Amino acid sequence: QVQLVESGGGSVQSGGSLRLSCASSEYIYSPNCMAWFRQAPGLEREGVAGIDSDGSTSYADSVKGRFTISQDNAKNTLYLQMNSLKPEDTAMYYCAATSRRCPNVRVESLTYYYAMDYWGKGTLVTISS
């Protein structure tokens, strides 16, 4: 069973940056899809960014141009570089993965959410104004 562990969350001021990491307990052979989701208090969990084993990426409209998803296969680690952070980015951020290709739908969609097989426990990001 693949285990995912997130780290890198914290509290920063608006306009600041954070880099989240997600370490996988084992390599997920291609094809695969890894993604970041977030859940703010009182809201549904939403997709933020996804990366396919072919290197293609997708982003939620709310983070395009500010967030960058990447992975280091040698380290079995997924990253999310978050720049120009806003108070509305405050949420618990979750790493997720599947041993299938990323769904060909918007990352914000429920289809993308339900496609994931493995989930981390989350890391908290708090942005103050």
mmCIF file of C-alpha atoms in Angstrom:
data_model
loop_
_atom_site.group_PDB
_atom_site.id
_atom_site.type_symbol
_atom_site.label_atom_id
_atom_site.label_comp_id
_atom_site.label_asym_id
_atom_site.label_seq_id
_atom_site.Cartn_x
_atom_site.Cartn_y
_atom_site.Cartn_z
ATOM 1 C CA GLN A 1 0.000 0.000 0.000
ATOM 2 C CA VAL A 2 1.435 3.328 -1.091
ATOM 3 C CA GLN A 3 1.753 5.852 1.701
ATOM 4 C CA LEU A 4 1.988 9.574 1.008
ATOM 5 C CA VAL A 5 3.325 12.065 3.532
ATOM 6 C CA GLU A 6 3.048 15.810 2.987
ATOM 7 C CA SER A 7 5.290 18.464 4.501
ATOM 8 C CA GLY A 8 6.154 22.127 4.045
ATOM 9 C CA GLY A 9 2.972 23.772 5.210
ATOM 10 C CA GLY A 10 3.038 26.790 7.471
ATOM 11 C CA SER A 11 1.925 30.356 7.997
ATOM 12 C CA VAL A 12 3.047 33.162 5.686
ATOM 13 C CA GLN A 13 1.836 36.615 4.802
ATOM 14 C CA SER A 14 -0.041 37.436 1.642
ATOM 15 C CA GLY A 15 2.338 37.621 -1.310
ATOM 16 C CA GLY A 16 4.712 35.090 0.190
ATOM 17 C CA SER A 17 5.774 31.658 -1.018
ATOM 18 C CA LEU A 18 5.789 28.099 0.237
ATOM 19 C CA ARG A 19 6.931 24.803 -1.223
ATOM 20 C CA LEU A 20 5.018 21.699 -0.295
ATOM 21 C CA SER A 21 6.530 18.232 -0.581
ATOM 22 C CA CYS A 22 4.902 14.824 -0.740
ATOM 23 C CA ALA A 23 7.046 11.774 -0.146
ATOM 24 C CA SER A 24 5.797 8.451 -1.433
ATOM 25 C CA SER A 25 6.711 5.244 0.375
ATOM 26 C CA GLU A 26 7.369 3.568 -2.960
ATOM 27 C CA TYR A 27 7.736 4.329 -6.615
ATOM 28 C CA ILE A 28 4.455 4.289 -8.523
ATOM 29 C CA TYR A 29 5.203 2.752 -11.894
ATOM 30 C CA SER A 30 4.008 4.418 -15.042
ATOM 31 C CA PRO A 31 1.423 5.182 -15.993
ATOM 32 C CA ASN A 32 0.576 7.264 -12.969
ATOM 33 C CA CYS A 33 -0.898 10.554 -11.928
ATOM 34 C CA MET A 34 -0.048 12.607 -8.876
ATOM 35 C CA ALA A 35 -1.936 15.632 -7.699
ATOM 36 C CA TRP A 36 -2.468 18.238 -5.030
ATOM 37 C CA PHE A 37 -5.859 18.987 -3.551
ATOM 38 C CA ARG A 38 -6.908 21.428 -0.876
ATOM 39 C CA GLN A 39 -9.801 21.848 1.501
ATOM 40 C CA ALA A 40 -10.680 25.065 3.235
ATOM 41 C CA PRO A 41 -12.883 25.062 6.340
ATOM 42 C CA GLY A 42 -16.517 24.483 5.419
ATOM 43 C CA LEU A 43 -15.751 23.828 1.773
ATOM 44 C CA GLU A 44 -15.387 20.760 -0.424
ATOM 45 C CA ARG A 45 -11.981 19.375 -1.282
ATOM 46 C CA GLU A 46 -10.850 20.769 -4.633
ATOM 47 C CA GLY A 47 -8.155 19.855 -7.090
ATOM 48 C CA VAL A 48 -5.270 22.312 -7.350
ATOM 49 C CA ALA A 49 -2.752 20.751 -9.729
ATOM 50 C CA GLY A 50 -1.957 17.416 -11.311
ATOM 51 C CA ILE A 51 0.999 15.872 -13.123
ATOM 52 C CA ASP A 52 0.919 12.839 -15.363
ATOM 53 C CA SER A 53 3.756 10.347 -15.781
ATOM 54 C CA ASP A 54 4.245 11.758 -19.280
ATOM 55 C CA GLY A 55 5.080 15.114 -17.694
ATOM 56 C CA SER A 56 1.929 16.959 -18.646
ATOM 57 C CA THR A 57 0.457 19.196 -15.978
ATOM 58 C CA SER A 58 -2.885 20.774 -15.233
ATOM 59 C CA TYR A 59 -3.877 23.547 -12.866
ATOM 60 C CA ALA A 60 -7.007 24.947 -11.342
ATOM 61 C CA ASP A 61 -7.878 28.360 -12.750
ATOM 62 C CA SER A 62 -7.495 29.870 -9.290
ATOM 63 C CA VAL A 63 -3.783 28.985 -9.096
ATOM 64 C CA LYS A 64 -2.585 29.208 -12.706
ATOM 65 C CA GLY A 65 0.512 31.323 -13.002
ATOM 66 C CA ARG A 66 1.165 31.162 -9.252
ATOM 67 C CA PHE A 67 1.578 27.462 -8.439
ATOM 68 C CA THR A 68 3.903 24.930 -10.070
ATOM 69 C CA ILE A 69 3.662 21.175 -9.656
ATOM 70 C CA SER A 70 6.738 19.024 -10.199
ATOM 71 C CA GLN A 71 8.172 15.685 -9.204
ATOM 72 C CA ASP A 72 11.515 14.054 -8.546
ATOM 73 C CA ASN A 73 11.157 10.398 -9.505
ATOM 74 C CA ALA A 74 14.554 9.532 -8.043
ATOM 75 C CA LYS A 75 13.298 10.673 -4.650
ATOM 76 C CA ASN A 76 9.687 9.512 -5.075
ATOM 77 C CA THR A 77 8.675 13.044 -4.164
ATOM 78 C CA LEU A 78 6.037 15.411 -5.472
ATOM 79 C CA TYR A 79 6.287 19.168 -5.016
ATOM 80 C CA LEU A 80 4.012 22.176 -5.155
ATOM 81 C CA GLN A 81 5.719 25.543 -5.405
ATOM 82 C CA MET A 82 3.259 28.220 -4.347
ATOM 83 C CA ASN A 83 4.030 31.865 -5.069
ATOM 84 C CA SER A 84 2.055 35.092 -4.673
ATOM 85 C CA LEU A 85 -0.032 33.445 -1.999
ATOM 86 C CA LYS A 86 -3.402 34.918 -1.101
ATOM 87 C CA PRO A 87 -5.565 34.559 2.015
ATOM 88 C CA GLU A 88 -8.010 32.483 -0.049
ATOM 89 C CA ASP A 89 -5.252 29.891 -0.515
ATOM 90 C CA THR A 90 -5.576 29.049 3.176
ATOM 91 C CA ALA A 91 -6.480 25.368 3.413
ATOM 92 C CA MET A 92 -5.326 21.886 4.276
ATOM 93 C CA TYR A 93 -3.336 20.639 1.300
ATOM 94 C CA TYR A 94 -3.426 16.968 0.381
ATOM 95 C CA CYS A 95 -1.245 14.895 -1.907
ATOM 96 C CA ALA A 96 -2.901 12.146 -3.938
ATOM 97 C CA ALA A 97 -1.895 9.557 -6.501
ATOM 98 C CA THR A 98 -3.163 6.839 -8.775
ATOM 99 C CA SER A 99 -1.468 4.184 -10.881
ATOM 100 C CA ARG A 100 -3.499 5.288 -13.886
ATOM 101 C CA ARG A 101 -3.092 8.246 -16.228
ATOM 102 C CA CYS A 102 -4.489 11.573 -15.107
ATOM 103 C CA PRO A 103 -8.123 11.908 -16.135
ATOM 104 C CA ASN A 104 -8.683 14.067 -19.174
ATOM 105 C CA VAL A 105 -10.882 16.499 -17.273
ATOM 106 C CA ARG A 106 -10.372 19.702 -15.300
ATOM 107 C CA VAL A 107 -8.391 19.119 -12.136
ATOM 108 C CA GLU A 108 -11.158 20.847 -10.167
ATOM 109 C CA SER A 109 -13.674 18.194 -11.244
ATOM 110 C CA LEU A 110 -15.083 15.438 -9.081
ATOM 111 C CA THR A 111 -13.930 12.947 -11.718
ATOM 112 C CA TYR A 112 -10.342 13.930 -10.984
ATOM 113 C CA TYR A 113 -10.933 13.600 -7.250
ATOM 114 C CA TYR A 114 -12.504 10.154 -7.510
ATOM 115 C CA ALA A 115 -9.694 8.961 -9.811
ATOM 116 C CA MET A 116 -7.174 9.095 -6.965
ATOM 117 C CA ASP A 117 -6.384 5.874 -5.096
ATOM 118 C CA TYR A 118 -3.908 7.042 -2.476
ATOM 119 C CA TRP A 119 -4.106 10.048 -0.175
ATOM 120 C CA GLY A 120 -1.851 11.725 2.344
ATOM 121 C CA LYS A 121 -3.079 13.171 5.620
ATOM 122 C CA GLY A 122 -2.468 16.769 4.654
ATOM 123 C CA THR A 123 -0.373 19.774 5.592
ATOM 124 C CA LEU A 124 -1.883 23.075 6.715
ATOM 125 C CA VAL A 125 -1.232 26.301 4.828
ATOM 126 C CA THR A 126 -2.338 29.578 6.410
ATOM 127 C CA ILE A 127 -2.018 32.901 4.596
ATOM 128 C CA SER A 128 -2.535 36.102 6.521
ATOM 129 C CA SER A 129 -3.447 39.421 4.934
#
